Amino acid sequence: MRLVDTHVHINFDSFDVDRDEIAAAWREAGVAHLVHSCVEPAEFPKIQSIAKRYPEVSMAVGLHPLDMDKWTETIAMDIAQLAASEPKVVAIGEMGLDFFKADDRELQKRAFTEQLKVARDLDLPVIIHCREAAAEMANVLIDFFENHGSVNGVMHCWTGNPEETQQFLDLGFFVSFSGIVTFKSASQVKASAQMVPSDRILVETDCPFLSPDPKRKEKRNQPAFVRHVAECVAALRGVSLETLAMQTTRNAQRLFRLPSELVSEASG
């Protein structure tokens, strides 16, 4: 059995002291590949060094909606150049809209749209962060599709209700579930995890955040814990862990164009 953790931040300082041990743990847990997200382009060199150190790590590059203080008129071009410079880049992101405490909604939408253009130009999928912004997110994507053409991607660390989930499925997106789906209070997330088609579902940790049950007491999440997310999602969907692992690994391979041997390993 092989799993893919489709969203990690192991470049964070909290991993500097034991990153090799963390890698050994994810390998022991059956995590065969990881997609390393990026919150701002300045992170790129460190993420790049991590991807070179651990062959199973792929990369993304983008600007997070909570980092709009770093927005410049040239940052989309910078993101495009970084993505084109590194073969291990498999996506643009993370990017999106976060209206939880936002007073910069228009800037967020502009930055999001500019990064969608980069993804479209480079034929790369997007990793989308969406918090308290599902309706506006759908509107921006529909407008973009009508004016520029569609992009593929994933709604990462998804917390929306089934109605919101269906909106993004209808737009062609994958949906990824994090440790939140294991929380007892996350009833709408659990309902969404039950309805996503088997060819569109992914799992992730979003580490070092959101440690899943039964690891909630461990404040630092890690890629090995994606197994707990997968176990929970499998139980919700009434399938075996092995089946869920095979489905999500195939989906990750297809979305991010990961090595084809991942699929044969997952099936073996």
mmCIF file of N, CA and C in Angstrom, residues 58-189:
data_model
loop_
_atom_site.group_PDB
_atom_site.id
_atom_site.type_symbol
_atom_site.label_atom_id
_atom_site.label_comp_id
_atom_site.label_asym_id
_atom_site.label_seq_id
_atom_site.Cartn_x
_atom_site.Cartn_y
_atom_site.Cartn_z
ATOM 1 N N SER A 58 7.784 16.377 -4.527
ATOM 2 C CA SER A 58 7.571 17.311 -5.630
ATOM 3 C C SER A 58 7.238 18.678 -5.047
ATOM 4 N N MET A 59 7.215 19.698 -5.925
ATOM 5 C CA MET A 59 7.120 21.073 -5.449
ATOM 6 C C MET A 59 5.974 21.832 -6.111
ATOM 7 N N ALA A 60 5.536 22.882 -5.408
ATOM 8 C CA ALA A 60 4.656 23.894 -5.986
ATOM 9 C C ALA A 60 5.267 25.254 -5.648
ATOM 10 N N VAL A 61 4.818 26.286 -6.355
ATOM 11 C CA VAL A 61 5.259 27.651 -6.049
ATOM 12 C C VAL A 61 4.082 28.589 -6.254
ATOM 13 N N GLY A 62 3.876 29.477 -5.290
ATOM 14 C CA GLY A 62 2.763 30.403 -5.376
ATOM 15 C C GLY A 62 2.759 31.379 -4.219
ATOM 16 N N LEU A 63 1.701 32.192 -4.151
ATOM 17 C CA LEU A 63 1.539 33.184 -3.091
ATOM 18 C C LEU A 63 0.206 32.955 -2.393
ATOM 19 N N HIS A 64 0.272 32.706 -1.091
ATOM 20 C CA HIS A 64 -0.887 32.427 -0.249
ATOM 21 C C HIS A 64 -1.728 33.693 -0.069
ATOM 22 N N PRO A 65 -3.060 33.566 0.012
ATOM 23 C CA PRO A 65 -3.895 34.764 0.163
ATOM 24 C C PRO A 65 -3.664 35.537 1.454
ATOM 25 N N LEU A 66 -3.080 34.914 2.461
ATOM 26 C CA LEU A 66 -2.775 35.639 3.692
ATOM 27 C C LEU A 66 -1.408 36.306 3.651
ATOM 28 N N ASP A 67 -0.757 36.265 2.496
ATOM 29 C CA ASP A 67 0.539 36.908 2.318
ATOM 30 C C ASP A 67 0.479 38.020 1.283
ATOM 31 N N MET A 68 -0.628 38.724 1.252
ATOM 32 C CA MET A 68 -0.790 39.788 0.271
ATOM 33 C C MET A 68 0.142 40.974 0.518
ATOM 34 N N ASP A 69 0.728 41.065 1.714
ATOM 35 C CA ASP A 69 1.717 42.117 1.968
ATOM 36 C C ASP A 69 2.965 41.920 1.106
ATOM 37 N N LYS A 70 3.102 40.746 0.529
ATOM 38 C CA LYS A 70 4.254 40.454 -0.325
ATOM 39 C C LYS A 70 3.911 40.586 -1.814
ATOM 40 N N TRP A 71 2.671 40.958 -2.114
ATOM 41 C CA TRP A 71 2.259 41.108 -3.508
ATOM 42 C C TRP A 71 2.978 42.282 -4.162
ATOM 43 N N THR A 72 3.499 42.046 -5.360
ATOM 44 C CA THR A 72 4.079 43.104 -6.184
ATOM 45 C C THR A 72 3.571 42.916 -7.613
ATOM 46 N N GLU A 73 3.808 43.904 -8.443
ATOM 47 C CA GLU A 73 3.354 43.828 -9.824
ATOM 48 C C GLU A 73 4.115 42.769 -10.627
ATOM 49 N N THR A 74 5.256 42.338 -10.111
ATOM 50 C CA THR A 74 6.070 41.361 -10.850
ATOM 51 C C THR A 74 6.019 39.956 -10.259
ATOM 52 N N ILE A 75 5.275 39.771 -9.173
ATOM 53 C CA ILE A 75 5.375 38.486 -8.475
ATOM 54 C C ILE A 75 4.813 37.331 -9.302
ATOM 55 N N ALA A 76 3.779 37.577 -10.103
ATOM 56 C CA ALA A 76 3.262 36.505 -10.956
ATOM 57 C C ALA A 76 4.327 36.064 -11.955
ATOM 58 N N MET A 77 5.067 37.021 -12.495
ATOM 59 C CA MET A 77 6.160 36.687 -13.409
ATOM 60 C C MET A 77 7.247 35.906 -12.683
ATOM 61 N N ASP A 78 7.535 36.310 -11.442
ATOM 62 C CA ASP A 78 8.532 35.591 -10.644
ATOM 63 C C ASP A 78 8.103 34.145 -10.422
ATOM 64 N N ILE A 79 6.832 33.949 -10.089
ATOM 65 C CA ILE A 79 6.303 32.600 -9.869
ATOM 66 C C ILE A 79 6.422 31.764 -11.141
ATOM 67 N N ALA A 80 6.082 32.373 -12.276
ATOM 68 C CA ALA A 80 6.172 31.665 -13.556
ATOM 69 C C ALA A 80 7.606 31.259 -13.865
ATOM 70 N N GLN A 81 8.545 32.162 -13.627
ATOM 71 C CA GLN A 81 9.949 31.867 -13.912
ATOM 72 C C GLN A 81 10.487 30.771 -13.005
ATOM 73 N N LEU A 82 10.113 30.812 -11.727
ATOM 74 C CA LEU A 82 10.556 29.769 -10.801
ATOM 75 C C LEU A 82 9.970 28.413 -11.203
ATOM 76 N N ALA A 83 8.696 28.399 -11.543
ATOM 77 C CA ALA A 83 8.052 27.139 -11.935
ATOM 78 C C ALA A 83 8.708 26.550 -13.174
ATOM 79 N N ALA A 84 9.011 27.409 -14.133
ATOM 80 C CA ALA A 84 9.612 26.934 -15.382
ATOM 81 C C ALA A 84 11.064 26.498 -15.198
ATOM 82 N N SER A 85 11.694 26.955 -14.102
ATOM 83 C CA SER A 85 13.123 26.683 -13.897
ATOM 84 C C SER A 85 13.401 25.345 -13.236
ATOM 85 N N GLU A 86 12.363 24.709 -12.672
ATOM 86 C CA GLU A 86 12.585 23.523 -11.845
ATOM 87 C C GLU A 86 11.651 22.386 -12.281
ATOM 88 N N PRO A 87 12.214 21.292 -12.796
ATOM 89 C CA PRO A 87 11.379 20.169 -13.262
ATOM 90 C C PRO A 87 10.519 19.531 -12.177
ATOM 91 N N LYS A 88 10.901 19.692 -10.910
ATOM 92 C CA LYS A 88 10.133 19.075 -9.842
ATOM 93 C C LYS A 88 8.892 19.888 -9.454
ATOM 94 N N VAL A 89 8.699 21.047 -10.057
ATOM 95 C CA VAL A 89 7.479 21.819 -9.814
ATOM 96 C C VAL A 89 6.320 21.169 -10.565
ATOM 97 N N VAL A 90 5.266 20.805 -9.821
ATOM 98 C CA VAL A 90 4.128 20.107 -10.421
ATOM 99 C C VAL A 90 2.830 20.898 -10.303
ATOM 100 N N ALA A 91 2.889 22.092 -9.667
ATOM 101 C CA ALA A 91 1.661 22.869 -9.476
ATOM 102 C C ALA A 91 2.002 24.310 -9.137
ATOM 103 N N ILE A 92 1.022 25.184 -9.285
ATOM 104 C CA ILE A 92 1.106 26.558 -8.817
ATOM 105 C C ILE A 92 0.266 26.661 -7.548
ATOM 106 N N GLY A 93 0.878 27.138 -6.467
ATOM 107 C CA GLY A 93 0.142 27.274 -5.214
ATOM 108 C C GLY A 93 1.037 27.116 -3.993
ATOM 109 N N GLU A 94 0.512 27.351 -2.807
ATOM 110 C CA GLU A 94 -0.918 27.460 -2.727
ATOM 111 C C GLU A 94 -1.363 28.903 -2.924
ATOM 112 N N MET A 95 -2.560 29.047 -3.397
ATOM 113 C CA MET A 95 -3.118 30.325 -3.794
ATOM 114 C C MET A 95 -4.613 30.288 -3.507
ATOM 115 N N GLY A 96 -5.282 31.428 -3.587
ATOM 116 C CA GLY A 96 -6.723 31.386 -3.396
ATOM 117 C C GLY A 96 -7.282 32.589 -2.693
ATOM 118 N N LEU A 97 -8.313 32.350 -1.875
ATOM 119 C CA LEU A 97 -9.017 33.417 -1.166
ATOM 120 C C LEU A 97 -9.226 32.993 0.281
ATOM 121 N N ASP A 98 -8.970 33.922 1.197
ATOM 122 C CA ASP A 98 -9.208 33.691 2.619
ATOM 123 C C ASP A 98 -9.890 34.928 3.171
ATOM 124 N N PHE A 99 -11.205 34.845 3.369
ATOM 125 C CA PHE A 99 -11.999 35.991 3.812
ATOM 126 C C PHE A 99 -12.339 35.915 5.293
ATOM 127 N N PHE A 100 -11.669 35.028 6.038
ATOM 128 C CA PHE A 100 -11.981 34.851 7.452
ATOM 129 C C PHE A 100 -11.795 36.154 8.229
ATOM 130 N N LYS A 101 -10.681 36.842 7.982
ATOM 131 C CA LYS A 101 -10.419 38.132 8.628
ATOM 132 C C LYS A 101 -9.832 39.104 7.619
ATOM 133 N N ALA A 102 -10.397 39.135 6.430
ATOM 134 C CA ALA A 102 -9.757 39.871 5.339
ATOM 135 C C ALA A 102 -10.345 41.260 5.158
ATOM 136 N N ASP A 103 -9.454 42.230 4.929
ATOM 137 C CA ASP A 103 -9.888 43.549 4.472
ATOM 138 C C ASP A 103 -9.229 43.890 3.138
ATOM 139 N N ASP A 104 -8.723 42.845 2.462
ATOM 140 C CA ASP A 104 -8.028 43.027 1.185
ATOM 141 C C ASP A 104 -8.603 42.092 0.118
ATOM 142 N N ARG A 105 -9.910 41.965 0.092
ATOM 143 C CA ARG A 105 -10.556 40.986 -0.780
ATOM 144 C C ARG A 105 -10.245 41.219 -2.255
ATOM 145 N N GLU A 106 -10.264 42.461 -2.688
ATOM 146 C CA GLU A 106 -10.026 42.734 -4.103
ATOM 147 C C GLU A 106 -8.597 42.396 -4.500
ATOM 148 N N LEU A 107 -7.635 42.678 -3.616
ATOM 149 C CA LEU A 107 -6.245 42.329 -3.904
ATOM 150 C C LEU A 107 -6.083 40.816 -3.952
ATOM 151 N N GLN A 108 -6.729 40.122 -3.021
ATOM 152 C CA GLN A 108 -6.674 38.656 -3.048
ATOM 153 C C GLN A 108 -7.197 38.116 -4.373
ATOM 154 N N LYS A 109 -8.308 38.646 -4.823
ATOM 155 C CA LYS A 109 -8.891 38.167 -6.085
ATOM 156 C C LYS A 109 -7.966 38.469 -7.262
ATOM 157 N N ARG A 110 -7.328 39.623 -7.229
ATOM 158 C CA ARG A 110 -6.393 39.962 -8.307
ATOM 159 C C ARG A 110 -5.207 39.013 -8.318
ATOM 160 N N ALA A 111 -4.612 38.786 -7.133
ATOM 161 C CA ALA A 111 -3.459 37.887 -7.044
ATOM 162 C C ALA A 111 -3.839 36.468 -7.443
ATOM 163 N N PHE A 112 -5.017 36.040 -7.044
ATOM 164 C CA PHE A 112 -5.505 34.708 -7.401
ATOM 165 C C PHE A 112 -5.641 34.580 -8.915
ATOM 166 N N THR A 113 -6.264 35.572 -9.534
ATOM 167 C CA THR A 113 -6.467 35.537 -10.989
ATOM 168 C C THR A 113 -5.146 35.542 -11.742
ATOM 169 N N GLU A 114 -4.193 36.337 -11.284
ATOM 170 C CA GLU A 114 -2.898 36.389 -11.956
ATOM 171 C C GLU A 114 -2.173 35.052 -11.863
ATOM 172 N N GLN A 115 -2.328 34.370 -10.744
ATOM 173 C CA GLN A 115 -1.684 33.062 -10.606
ATOM 174 C C GLN A 115 -2.421 31.987 -11.416
ATOM 175 N N LEU A 116 -3.725 32.125 -11.549
ATOM 176 C CA LEU A 116 -4.454 31.224 -12.446
ATOM 177 C C LEU A 116 -3.928 31.359 -13.870
ATOM 178 N N LYS A 117 -3.603 32.590 -14.271
ATOM 179 C CA LYS A 117 -3.049 32.808 -15.613
ATOM 180 C C LYS A 117 -1.704 32.103 -15.772
ATOM 181 N N VAL A 118 -0.884 32.167 -14.723
ATOM 182 C CA VAL A 118 0.417 31.483 -14.769
ATOM 183 C C VAL A 118 0.203 29.982 -14.957
ATOM 184 N N ALA A 119 -0.704 29.417 -14.176
ATOM 185 C CA ALA A 119 -0.977 27.982 -14.277
ATOM 186 C C ALA A 119 -1.495 27.622 -15.664
ATOM 187 N N ARG A 120 -2.379 28.452 -16.178
ATOM 188 C CA ARG A 120 -2.926 28.208 -17.518
ATOM 189 C C ARG A 120 -1.813 28.260 -18.570
ATOM 190 N N ASP A 121 -0.945 29.264 -18.479
ATOM 191 C CA ASP A 121 0.133 29.411 -19.466
ATOM 192 C C ASP A 121 1.122 28.250 -19.415
ATOM 193 N N LEU A 122 1.382 27.736 -18.191
ATOM 194 C CA LEU A 122 2.368 26.672 -18.023
ATOM 195 C C LEU A 122 1.743 25.279 -18.045
ATOM 196 N N ASP A 123 0.423 25.217 -18.195
ATOM 197 C CA ASP A 123 -0.293 23.937 -18.194
ATOM 198 C C ASP A 123 -0.005 23.150 -16.922
ATOM 199 N N LEU A 124 -0.140 23.837 -15.777
ATOM 200 C CA LEU A 124 0.050 23.207 -14.476
ATOM 201 C C LEU A 124 -1.243 23.305 -13.668
ATOM 202 N N PRO A 125 -1.493 22.331 -12.814
ATOM 203 C CA PRO A 125 -2.658 22.429 -11.928
ATOM 204 C C PRO A 125 -2.417 23.458 -10.828
ATOM 205 N N VAL A 126 -3.497 23.838 -10.159
ATOM 206 C CA VAL A 126 -3.408 24.801 -9.067
ATOM 207 C C VAL A 126 -3.779 24.138 -7.747
ATOM 208 N N ILE A 127 -3.160 24.621 -6.674
ATOM 209 C CA ILE A 127 -3.495 24.194 -5.317
ATOM 210 C C ILE A 127 -4.213 25.370 -4.669
ATOM 211 N N ILE A 128 -5.502 25.195 -4.366
ATOM 212 C CA ILE A 128 -6.344 26.309 -3.945
ATOM 213 C C ILE A 128 -6.677 26.247 -2.460
ATOM 214 N N HIS A 129 -6.396 27.382 -1.801
ATOM 215 C CA HIS A 129 -6.787 27.621 -0.419
ATOM 216 C C HIS A 129 -8.073 28.435 -0.448
ATOM 217 N N CYS A 130 -9.110 27.952 0.244
ATOM 218 C CA CYS A 130 -10.401 28.650 0.244
ATOM 219 C C CYS A 130 -10.981 28.611 1.655
ATOM 220 N N ARG A 131 -11.037 29.780 2.290
ATOM 221 C CA ARG A 131 -11.595 29.855 3.650
ATOM 222 C C ARG A 131 -12.633 30.969 3.711
ATOM 223 N N GLU A 132 -13.841 30.596 4.078
ATOM 224 C CA GLU A 132 -14.947 31.550 4.177
ATOM 225 C C GLU A 132 -15.123 32.329 2.874
ATOM 226 N N ALA A 133 -14.909 31.673 1.733
ATOM 227 C CA ALA A 133 -14.936 32.385 0.451
ATOM 228 C C ALA A 133 -15.445 31.511 -0.688
ATOM 229 N N ALA A 134 -16.218 30.479 -0.389
ATOM 230 C CA ALA A 134 -16.585 29.515 -1.429
ATOM 231 C C ALA A 134 -17.381 30.155 -2.562
ATOM 232 N N ALA A 135 -18.367 30.991 -2.242
ATOM 233 C CA ALA A 135 -19.199 31.588 -3.285
ATOM 234 C C ALA A 135 -18.379 32.502 -4.182
ATOM 235 N N GLU A 136 -17.550 33.347 -3.564
ATOM 236 C CA GLU A 136 -16.731 34.271 -4.352
ATOM 237 C C GLU A 136 -15.677 33.504 -5.149
ATOM 238 N N MET A 137 -15.136 32.459 -4.567
ATOM 239 C CA MET A 137 -14.157 31.625 -5.263
ATOM 240 C C MET A 137 -14.771 31.026 -6.525
ATOM 241 N N ALA A 138 -15.963 30.480 -6.393
ATOM 242 C CA ALA A 138 -16.632 29.892 -7.558
ATOM 243 C C ALA A 138 -16.863 30.945 -8.630
ATOM 244 N N ASN A 139 -17.258 32.144 -8.218
ATOM 245 C CA ASN A 139 -17.500 33.223 -9.187
ATOM 246 C C ASN A 139 -16.224 33.612 -9.920
ATOM 247 N N VAL A 140 -15.127 33.728 -9.195
ATOM 248 C CA VAL A 140 -13.852 34.089 -9.821
ATOM 249 C C VAL A 140 -13.437 33.009 -10.816
ATOM 250 N N LEU A 141 -13.585 31.741 -10.427
ATOM 251 C CA LEU A 141 -13.185 30.648 -11.311
ATOM 252 C C LEU A 141 -14.064 30.598 -12.561
ATOM 253 N N ILE A 142 -15.363 30.778 -12.392
ATOM 254 C CA ILE A 142 -16.262 30.759 -13.555
ATOM 255 C C ILE A 142 -15.914 31.891 -14.509
ATOM 256 N N ASP A 143 -15.671 33.072 -13.959
ATOM 257 C CA ASP A 143 -15.285 34.214 -14.787
ATOM 258 C C ASP A 143 -13.974 33.938 -15.514
ATOM 259 N N PHE A 144 -13.015 33.350 -14.809
ATOM 260 C CA PHE A 144 -11.722 33.039 -15.424
ATOM 261 C C PHE A 144 -11.896 32.014 -16.540
ATOM 262 N N PHE A 145 -12.645 30.975 -16.288
ATOM 263 C CA PHE A 145 -12.855 29.932 -17.295
ATOM 264 C C PHE A 145 -13.484 30.527 -18.555
ATOM 265 N N GLU A 146 -14.432 31.435 -18.366
ATOM 266 C CA GLU A 146 -15.118 32.031 -19.515
ATOM 267 C C GLU A 146 -14.202 32.930 -20.336
ATOM 268 N N ASN A 147 -13.257 33.586 -19.664
ATOM 269 C CA ASN A 147 -12.414 34.564 -20.341
ATOM 270 C C ASN A 147 -11.038 34.056 -20.740
ATOM 271 N N HIS A 148 -10.550 33.028 -20.049
ATOM 272 C CA HIS A 148 -9.179 32.584 -20.297
ATOM 273 C C HIS A 148 -9.058 31.087 -20.558
ATOM 274 N N GLY A 149 -10.093 30.338 -20.289
ATOM 275 C CA GLY A 149 -10.006 28.888 -20.408
ATOM 276 C C GLY A 149 -9.878 28.239 -19.038
ATOM 277 N N SER A 150 -10.121 26.955 -18.973
ATOM 278 C CA SER A 150 -10.145 26.258 -17.688
ATOM 279 C C SER A 150 -8.753 25.890 -17.204
ATOM 280 N N VAL A 151 -8.651 25.687 -15.901
ATOM 281 C CA VAL A 151 -7.449 25.125 -15.282
ATOM 282 C C VAL A 151 -7.896 23.940 -14.430
ATOM 283 N N ASN A 152 -6.980 23.054 -14.163
ATOM 284 C CA ASN A 152 -7.250 21.918 -13.304
ATOM 285 C C ASN A 152 -6.638 22.197 -11.943
ATOM 286 N N GLY A 153 -7.069 21.465 -10.922
ATOM 287 C CA GLY A 153 -6.474 21.702 -9.618
ATOM 288 C C GLY A 153 -7.217 21.018 -8.498
ATOM 289 N N VAL A 154 -6.857 21.400 -7.269
ATOM 290 C CA VAL A 154 -7.406 20.771 -6.069
ATOM 291 C C VAL A 154 -7.816 21.839 -5.068
ATOM 292 N N MET A 155 -8.977 21.619 -4.469
ATOM 293 C CA MET A 155 -9.410 22.400 -3.316
ATOM 294 C C MET A 155 -8.775 21.727 -2.110
ATOM 295 N N HIS A 156 -7.737 22.355 -1.594
ATOM 296 C CA HIS A 156 -6.938 21.686 -0.565
ATOM 297 C C HIS A 156 -7.503 21.956 0.827
ATOM 298 N N CYS A 157 -7.245 21.009 1.739
ATOM 299 C CA CYS A 157 -7.694 21.111 3.135
ATOM 300 C C CYS A 157 -9.163 21.538 3.169
ATOM 301 N N TRP A 158 -9.988 20.823 2.432
ATOM 302 C CA TRP A 158 -11.351 21.252 2.194
ATOM 303 C C TRP A 158 -12.216 21.153 3.451
ATOM 304 N N THR A 159 -12.973 22.224 3.712
ATOM 305 C CA THR A 159 -13.858 22.268 4.884
ATOM 306 C C THR A 159 -15.281 22.648 4.502
ATOM 307 N N GLY A 160 -15.600 22.665 3.212
ATOM 308 C CA GLY A 160 -16.914 23.105 2.775
ATOM 309 C C GLY A 160 -17.993 22.052 2.968
ATOM 310 N N ASN A 161 -19.251 22.523 2.881
ATOM 311 C CA ASN A 161 -20.387 21.614 2.989
ATOM 312 C C ASN A 161 -20.629 20.925 1.643
ATOM 313 N N PRO A 162 -21.508 19.918 1.604
ATOM 314 C CA PRO A 162 -21.718 19.186 0.352
ATOM 315 C C PRO A 162 -22.155 20.060 -0.820
ATOM 316 N N GLU A 163 -22.976 21.060 -0.577
ATOM 317 C CA GLU A 163 -23.409 21.938 -1.669
ATOM 318 C C GLU A 163 -22.224 22.689 -2.258
ATOM 319 N N GLU A 164 -21.365 23.238 -1.394
ATOM 320 C CA GLU A 164 -20.170 23.935 -1.869
ATOM 321 C C GLU A 164 -19.228 22.959 -2.569
ATOM 322 N N THR A 165 -19.111 21.765 -2.011
ATOM 323 C CA THR A 165 -18.250 20.747 -2.612
ATOM 324 C C THR A 165 -18.691 20.452 -4.040
ATOM 325 N N GLN A 166 -20.001 20.320 -4.239
ATOM 326 C CA GLN A 166 -20.511 20.007 -5.570
ATOM 327 C C GLN A 166 -20.195 21.107 -6.571
ATOM 328 N N GLN A 167 -20.208 22.371 -6.113
ATOM 329 C CA GLN A 167 -19.852 23.481 -6.991
ATOM 330 C C GLN A 167 -18.485 23.280 -7.619
ATOM 331 N N PHE A 168 -17.521 22.903 -6.780
ATOM 332 C CA PHE A 168 -16.151 22.772 -7.278
ATOM 333 C C PHE A 168 -15.939 21.466 -8.031
ATOM 334 N N LEU A 169 -16.675 20.441 -7.674
ATOM 335 C CA LEU A 169 -16.644 19.226 -8.484
ATOM 336 C C LEU A 169 -17.177 19.521 -9.884
ATOM 337 N N ASP A 170 -18.246 20.315 -9.963
ATOM 338 C CA ASP A 170 -18.822 20.663 -11.260
ATOM 339 C C ASP A 170 -17.844 21.479 -12.108
ATOM 340 N N LEU A 171 -16.943 22.201 -11.450
ATOM 341 C CA LEU A 171 -15.928 22.967 -12.169
ATOM 342 C C LEU A 171 -14.708 22.116 -12.534
ATOM 343 N N GLY A 172 -14.737 20.841 -12.136
ATOM 344 C CA GLY A 172 -13.685 19.919 -12.542
ATOM 345 C C GLY A 172 -12.566 19.716 -11.542
ATOM 346 N N PHE A 173 -12.737 20.252 -10.314
ATOM 347 C CA PHE A 173 -11.643 20.184 -9.363
ATOM 348 C C PHE A 173 -11.632 18.883 -8.563
ATOM 349 N N PHE A 174 -10.442 18.528 -8.117
ATOM 350 C CA PHE A 174 -10.254 17.487 -7.128
ATOM 351 C C PHE A 174 -10.512 18.115 -5.750
ATOM 352 N N VAL A 175 -10.785 17.275 -4.764
ATOM 353 C CA VAL A 175 -11.035 17.757 -3.406
ATOM 354 C C VAL A 175 -10.164 16.950 -2.451
ATOM 355 N N SER A 176 -9.393 17.667 -1.613
ATOM 356 C CA SER A 176 -8.450 17.007 -0.712
ATOM 357 C C SER A 176 -8.859 17.232 0.740
ATOM 358 N N PHE A 177 -8.786 16.156 1.513
ATOM 359 C CA PHE A 177 -9.175 16.210 2.915
ATOM 360 C C PHE A 177 -7.959 16.059 3.821
ATOM 361 N N SER A 178 -7.942 16.873 4.872
ATOM 362 C CA SER A 178 -6.840 16.905 5.833
ATOM 363 C C SER A 178 -7.292 16.292 7.149
ATOM 364 N N GLY A 179 -6.500 16.494 8.195
ATOM 365 C CA GLY A 179 -6.852 15.985 9.514
ATOM 366 C C GLY A 179 -8.171 16.492 10.043
ATOM 367 N N ILE A 180 -8.673 17.597 9.513
ATOM 368 C CA ILE A 180 -9.961 18.138 9.965
ATOM 369 C C ILE A 180 -11.070 17.101 9.821
ATOM 370 N N VAL A 181 -10.988 16.266 8.791
ATOM 371 C CA VAL A 181 -12.049 15.282 8.568
ATOM 372 C C VAL A 181 -12.138 14.274 9.709
ATOM 373 N N THR A 182 -11.083 14.151 10.506
ATOM 374 C CA THR A 182 -11.084 13.209 11.627
ATOM 375 C C THR A 182 -11.680 13.805 12.900
ATOM 376 N N PHE A 183 -11.919 15.116 12.904
ATOM 377 C CA PHE A 183 -12.413 15.777 14.115
ATOM 378 C C PHE A 183 -13.887 15.430 14.330
ATOM 379 N N LYS A 184 -14.276 15.189 15.562
ATOM 380 C CA LYS A 184 -15.654 14.804 15.869
ATOM 381 C C LYS A 184 -16.658 15.875 15.454
ATOM 382 N N SER A 185 -16.267 17.133 15.533
ATOM 383 C CA SER A 185 -17.183 18.240 15.248
ATOM 384 C C SER A 185 -17.329 18.538 13.759
ATOM 385 N N ALA A 186 -16.543 17.877 12.910
ATOM 386 C CA ALA A 186 -16.485 18.233 11.486
ATOM 387 C C ALA A 186 -17.537 17.487 10.672
ATOM 388 N N SER A 187 -18.796 17.638 11.030
ATOM 389 C CA SER A 187 -19.852 16.857 10.392
ATOM 390 C C SER A 187 -20.009 17.196 8.912
ATOM 391 N N GLN A 188 -19.918 18.488 8.543
ATOM 392 C CA GLN A 188 -20.113 18.823 7.130
ATOM 393 C C GLN A 188 -18.916 18.372 6.288
ATOM 394 N N VAL A 189 -17.727 18.367 6.887
ATOM 395 C CA VAL A 189 -16.547 17.885 6.167
ATOM 396 C C VAL A 189 -16.669 16.378 5.942
#
